[in-house]
CSV table of C-alpha atoms in Angstrom, one decimal:
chain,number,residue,atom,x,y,z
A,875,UNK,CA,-23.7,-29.1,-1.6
A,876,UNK,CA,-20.7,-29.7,1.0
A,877,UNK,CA,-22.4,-29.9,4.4
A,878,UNK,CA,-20.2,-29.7,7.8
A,879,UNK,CA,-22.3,-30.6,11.0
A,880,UNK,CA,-20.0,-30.9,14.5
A,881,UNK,CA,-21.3,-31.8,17.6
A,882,UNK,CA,-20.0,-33.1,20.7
A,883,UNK,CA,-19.6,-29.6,22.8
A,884,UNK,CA,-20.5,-29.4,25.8
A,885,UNK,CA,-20.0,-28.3,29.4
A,886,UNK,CA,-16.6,-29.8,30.8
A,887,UNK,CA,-14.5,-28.8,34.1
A,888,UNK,CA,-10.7,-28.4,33.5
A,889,UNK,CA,-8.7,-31.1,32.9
A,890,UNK,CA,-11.3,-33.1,31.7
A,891,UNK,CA,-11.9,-34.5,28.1
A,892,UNK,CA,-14.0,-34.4,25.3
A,893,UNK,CA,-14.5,-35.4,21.6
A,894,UNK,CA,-16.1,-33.3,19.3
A,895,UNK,CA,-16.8,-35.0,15.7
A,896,UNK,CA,-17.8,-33.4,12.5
A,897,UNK,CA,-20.4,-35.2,9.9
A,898,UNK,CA,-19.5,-34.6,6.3
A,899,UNK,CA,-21.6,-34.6,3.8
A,900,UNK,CA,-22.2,-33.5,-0.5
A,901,UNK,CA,-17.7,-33.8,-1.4
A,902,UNK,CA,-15.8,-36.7,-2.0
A,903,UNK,CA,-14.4,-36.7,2.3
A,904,UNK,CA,-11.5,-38.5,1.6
A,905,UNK,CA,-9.6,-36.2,-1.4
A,906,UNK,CA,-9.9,-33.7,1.4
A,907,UNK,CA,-7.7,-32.2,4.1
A,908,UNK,CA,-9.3,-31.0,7.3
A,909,UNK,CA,-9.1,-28.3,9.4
A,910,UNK,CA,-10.2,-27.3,13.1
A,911,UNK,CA,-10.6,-23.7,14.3
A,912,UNK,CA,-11.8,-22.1,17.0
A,913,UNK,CA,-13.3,-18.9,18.5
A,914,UNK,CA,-12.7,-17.8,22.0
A,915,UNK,CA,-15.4,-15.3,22.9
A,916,UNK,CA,-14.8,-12.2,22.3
A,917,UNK,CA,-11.4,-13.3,20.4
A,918,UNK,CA,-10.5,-13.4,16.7
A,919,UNK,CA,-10.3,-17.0,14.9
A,920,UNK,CA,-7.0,-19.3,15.9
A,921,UNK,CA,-6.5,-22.7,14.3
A,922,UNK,CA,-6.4,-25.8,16.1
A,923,UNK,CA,-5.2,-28.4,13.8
A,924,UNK,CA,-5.1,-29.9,10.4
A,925,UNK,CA,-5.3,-33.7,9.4
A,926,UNK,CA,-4.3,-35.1,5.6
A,927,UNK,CA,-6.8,-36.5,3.4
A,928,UNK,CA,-5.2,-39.5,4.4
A,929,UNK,CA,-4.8,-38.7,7.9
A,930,UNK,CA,-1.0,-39.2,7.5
A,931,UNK,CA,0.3,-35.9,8.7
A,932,UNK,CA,-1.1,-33.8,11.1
A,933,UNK,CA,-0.3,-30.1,12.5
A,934,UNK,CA,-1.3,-28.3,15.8
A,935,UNK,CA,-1.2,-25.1,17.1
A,936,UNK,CA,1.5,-24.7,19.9
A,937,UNK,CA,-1.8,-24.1,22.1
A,938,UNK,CA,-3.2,-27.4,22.0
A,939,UNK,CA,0.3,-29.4,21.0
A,940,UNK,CA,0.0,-32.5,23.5
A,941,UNK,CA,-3.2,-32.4,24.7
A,942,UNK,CA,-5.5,-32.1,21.3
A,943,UNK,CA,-5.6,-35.1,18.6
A,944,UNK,CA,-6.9,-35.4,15.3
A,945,UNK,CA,-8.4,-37.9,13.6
A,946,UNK,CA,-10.4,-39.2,10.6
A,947,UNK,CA,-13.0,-42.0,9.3
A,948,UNK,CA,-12.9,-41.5,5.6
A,949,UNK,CA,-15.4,-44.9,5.7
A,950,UNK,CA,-17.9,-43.1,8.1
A,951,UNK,CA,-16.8,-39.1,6.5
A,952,UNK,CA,-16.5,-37.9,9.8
A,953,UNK,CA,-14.0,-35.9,11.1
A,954,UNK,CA,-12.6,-35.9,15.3
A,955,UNK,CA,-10.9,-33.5,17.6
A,956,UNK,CA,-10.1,-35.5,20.9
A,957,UNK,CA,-9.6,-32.9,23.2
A,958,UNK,CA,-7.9,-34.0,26.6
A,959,UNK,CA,-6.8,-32.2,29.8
A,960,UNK,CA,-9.0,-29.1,28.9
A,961,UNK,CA,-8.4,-25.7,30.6
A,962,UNK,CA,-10.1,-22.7,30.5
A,963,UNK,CA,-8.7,-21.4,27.7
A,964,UNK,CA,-10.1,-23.8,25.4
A,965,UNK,CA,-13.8,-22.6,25.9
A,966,UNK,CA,-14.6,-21.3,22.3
A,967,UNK,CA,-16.9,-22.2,19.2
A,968,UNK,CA,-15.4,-24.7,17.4
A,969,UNK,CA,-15.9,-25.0,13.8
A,970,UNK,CA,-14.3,-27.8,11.3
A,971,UNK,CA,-13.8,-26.9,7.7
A,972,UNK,CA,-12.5,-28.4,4.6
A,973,UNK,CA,-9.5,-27.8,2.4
A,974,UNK,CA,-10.0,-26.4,-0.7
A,975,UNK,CA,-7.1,-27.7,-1.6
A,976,UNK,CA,-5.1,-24.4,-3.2
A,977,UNK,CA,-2.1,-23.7,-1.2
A,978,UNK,CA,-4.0,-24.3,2.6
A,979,UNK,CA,-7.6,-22.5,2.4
A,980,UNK,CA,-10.6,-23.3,4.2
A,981,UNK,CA,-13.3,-23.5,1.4
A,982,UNK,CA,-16.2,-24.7,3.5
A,983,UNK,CA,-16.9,-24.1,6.9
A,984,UNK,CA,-19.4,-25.7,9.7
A,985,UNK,CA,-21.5,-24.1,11.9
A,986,UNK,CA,-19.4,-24.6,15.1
A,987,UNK,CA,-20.3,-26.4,18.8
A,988,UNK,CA,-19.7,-24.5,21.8
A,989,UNK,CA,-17.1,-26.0,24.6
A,990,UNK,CA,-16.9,-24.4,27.8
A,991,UNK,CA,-14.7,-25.4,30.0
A,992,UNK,CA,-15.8,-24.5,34.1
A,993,UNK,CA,-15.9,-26.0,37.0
B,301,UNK,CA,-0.5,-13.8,20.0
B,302,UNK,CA,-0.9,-14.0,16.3
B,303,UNK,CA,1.7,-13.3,13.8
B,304,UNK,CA,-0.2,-12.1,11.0
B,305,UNK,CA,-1.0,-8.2,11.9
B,306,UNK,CA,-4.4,-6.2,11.1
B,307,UNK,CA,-5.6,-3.0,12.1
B,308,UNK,CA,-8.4,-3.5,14.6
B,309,UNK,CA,-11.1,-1.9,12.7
B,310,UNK,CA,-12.5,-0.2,9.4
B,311,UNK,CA,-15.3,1.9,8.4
B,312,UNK,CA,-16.8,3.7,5.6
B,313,UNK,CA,-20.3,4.8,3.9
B,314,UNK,CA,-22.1,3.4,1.9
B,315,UNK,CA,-20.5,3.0,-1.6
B,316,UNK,CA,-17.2,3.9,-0.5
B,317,UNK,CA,-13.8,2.0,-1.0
B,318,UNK,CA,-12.4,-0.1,2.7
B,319,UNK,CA,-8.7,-1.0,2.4
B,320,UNK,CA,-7.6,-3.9,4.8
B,321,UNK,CA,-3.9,-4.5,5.7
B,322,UNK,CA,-2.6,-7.7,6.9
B,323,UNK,CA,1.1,-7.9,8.0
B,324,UNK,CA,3.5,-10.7,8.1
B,325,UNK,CA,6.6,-12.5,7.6
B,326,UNK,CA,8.8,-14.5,5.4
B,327,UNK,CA,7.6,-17.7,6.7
B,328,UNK,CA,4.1,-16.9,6.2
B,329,UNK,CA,3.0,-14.3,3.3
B,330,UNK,CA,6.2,-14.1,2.3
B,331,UNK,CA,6.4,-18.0,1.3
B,332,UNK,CA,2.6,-18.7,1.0
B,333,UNK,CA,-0.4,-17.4,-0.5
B,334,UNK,CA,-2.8,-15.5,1.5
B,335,UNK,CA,-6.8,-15.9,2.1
B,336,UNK,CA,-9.1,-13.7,3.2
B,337,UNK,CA,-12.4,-14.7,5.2
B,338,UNK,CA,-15.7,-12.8,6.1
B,339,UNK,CA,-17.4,-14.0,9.7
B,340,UNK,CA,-20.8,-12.4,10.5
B,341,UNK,CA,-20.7,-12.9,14.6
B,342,UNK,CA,-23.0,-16.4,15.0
B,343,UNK,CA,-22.6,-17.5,11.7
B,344,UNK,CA,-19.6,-20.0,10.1
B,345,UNK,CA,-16.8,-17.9,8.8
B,346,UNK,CA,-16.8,-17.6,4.8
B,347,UNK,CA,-13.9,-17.8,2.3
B,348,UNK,CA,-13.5,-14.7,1.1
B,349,UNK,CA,-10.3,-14.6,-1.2
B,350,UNK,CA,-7.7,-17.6,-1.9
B,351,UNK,CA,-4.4,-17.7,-3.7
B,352,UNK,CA,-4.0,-13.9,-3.1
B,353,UNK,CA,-6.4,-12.6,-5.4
B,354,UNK,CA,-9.0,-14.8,-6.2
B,355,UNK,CA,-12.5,-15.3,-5.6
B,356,UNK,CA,-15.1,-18.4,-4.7
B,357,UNK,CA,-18.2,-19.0,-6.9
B,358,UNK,CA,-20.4,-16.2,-5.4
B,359,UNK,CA,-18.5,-13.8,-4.1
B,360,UNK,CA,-19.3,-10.5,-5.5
B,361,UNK,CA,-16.2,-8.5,-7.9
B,362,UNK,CA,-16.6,-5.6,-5.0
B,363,UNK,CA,-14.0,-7.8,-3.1
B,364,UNK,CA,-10.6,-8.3,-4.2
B,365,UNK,CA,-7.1,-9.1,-2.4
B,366,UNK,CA,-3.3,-8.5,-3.0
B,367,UNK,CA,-0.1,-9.8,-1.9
B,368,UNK,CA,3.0,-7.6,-2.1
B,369,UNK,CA,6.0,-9.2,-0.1
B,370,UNK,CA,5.0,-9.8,3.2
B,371,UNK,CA,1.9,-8.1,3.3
B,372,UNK,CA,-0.9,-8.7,1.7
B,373,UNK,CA,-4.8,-6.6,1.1
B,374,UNK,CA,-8.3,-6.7,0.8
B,375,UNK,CA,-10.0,-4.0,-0.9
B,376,UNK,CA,-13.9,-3.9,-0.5
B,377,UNK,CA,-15.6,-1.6,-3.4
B,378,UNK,CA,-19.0,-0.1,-3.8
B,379,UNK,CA,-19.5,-0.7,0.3
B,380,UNK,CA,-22.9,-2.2,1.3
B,381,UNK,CA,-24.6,-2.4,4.6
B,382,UNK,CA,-24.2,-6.4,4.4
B,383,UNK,CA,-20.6,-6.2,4.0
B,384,UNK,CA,-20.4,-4.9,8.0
B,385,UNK,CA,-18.6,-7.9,9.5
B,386,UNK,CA,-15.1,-9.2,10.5
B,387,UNK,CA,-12.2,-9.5,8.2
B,388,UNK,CA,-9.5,-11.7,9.0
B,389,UNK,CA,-6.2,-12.8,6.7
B,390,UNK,CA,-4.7,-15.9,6.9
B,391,UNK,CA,-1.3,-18.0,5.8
B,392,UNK,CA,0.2,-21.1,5.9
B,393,UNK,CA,3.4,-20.5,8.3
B,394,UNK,CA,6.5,-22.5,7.4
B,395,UNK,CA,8.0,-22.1,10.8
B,396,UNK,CA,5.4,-22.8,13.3
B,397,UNK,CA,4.2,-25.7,10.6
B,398,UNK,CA,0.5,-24.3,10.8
B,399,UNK,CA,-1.7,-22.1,9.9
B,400,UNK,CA,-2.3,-18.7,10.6
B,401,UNK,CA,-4.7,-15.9,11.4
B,402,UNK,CA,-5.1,-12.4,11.1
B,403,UNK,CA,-5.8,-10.4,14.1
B,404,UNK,CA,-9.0,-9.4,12.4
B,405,UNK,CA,-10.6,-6.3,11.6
B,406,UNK,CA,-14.1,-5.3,12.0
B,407,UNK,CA,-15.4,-3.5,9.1
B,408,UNK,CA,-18.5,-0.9,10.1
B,409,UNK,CA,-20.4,0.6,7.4
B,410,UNK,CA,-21.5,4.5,8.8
């Protein structure tokens, strides 16, 4: 069965960076686009960014444009979000998830890492 | 600031019909197909609905979406306690090349 696992969250203090990474397991990781998406607490679900199977086109929210990356290892199925010059705003539950591949859906979800961002 | 427009919550008894709205645009639902996801607070969110109207492997014939326009619904029949969550749409948006969430709505069963 597909299995997301992220890790990597943490306690950071603004402007600060961090990586989080997201272990794939029980699809075939490379047919696959990936998502990120995050939960602010007490906030509704916004999107972060999506990477190609391929990792040859990516897409991020206006929120994170510039400061966020994504990035892939098809060889190691693991997924990254390099998150740099962090501000408050980014403290949330972030969860990666997998295309299903009909139009932009996310078919399988992780169990999300927490990042707060404080001084 | 999403673009994708909910009402903020929901309720009915048990074994009633819910009725969720989700409004958008022509760069979103009016141009893409619209999904539908269930997130139980502390848990990962779950696909609810894809392509407008259909269902995942496992997810009970009580649930069921539609896409009219630029608006789209999900319909939850035959309420059940366990069905007390969040609700949130969601599109692809040409414009803002990403994708999109609802504002959510938080569904309580009385």
């Amino acid at each position: 069965q597909v299995q997301l696992v992220e890790s990597g969250g943490g306690v950071v203090q603004p402007g600060r960076s961090l990586r989080l990474s997201c272990a794939a397991s029980g699809f075939t990781f490379s047919s696959y686009a990936m998502h990120w998406v995050r939960q602010a607490p007490g906030k509704g679900l916004e999107w972060v960014a999506i990477i190609w199977y391929d990792g040859s086109y990516k897409y991020f929210a206006d929120s994170v444009k510039g400061r966020f990356t994504i990035s892939r290892d098809n060889s190691r199925t693991t997924l990254y979000l390099q998150m740099n010059t962090l501000r408050a705003g980014d403290t949330a539950v972030y969860y990666c998830a997998r295309d299903g591949g009909d139009g932009y859906n996310l078919a399988n979800w992780g169990q999300g890492t927490l990042v707060t961002v404080s001084s | 600031q999403s673009v994708l427009t909910q009402p903020p919550s929901a309720s009915g008894t048990p074994g009633q019909r819910v009725t969720i709205s989700c409004s958008g645009s022509s760069s979103n639902i009016g141009s893409n197909t619209v999904n539908w996801y269930q997130h139980l607070p502390g848990t990962a969110p779950k696909l609810l609905i894809y392509s407008n109207n259909q269902r995942p492997s496992g997810v009970p014939d009580r649930f069921s979406g539609s896409k009219s326009g630029t608006s789209a619904s999900l319909a939850i029949s035959g309420l059940q306690s366990e069905d007390e969550a969040d609700y949130y749409c969601a599109a692809w948006d040409d414009s803002l090349n990403g994708y999109v969430f609802g504002t959510g709505t938080k569904v309580t069963v009385l």
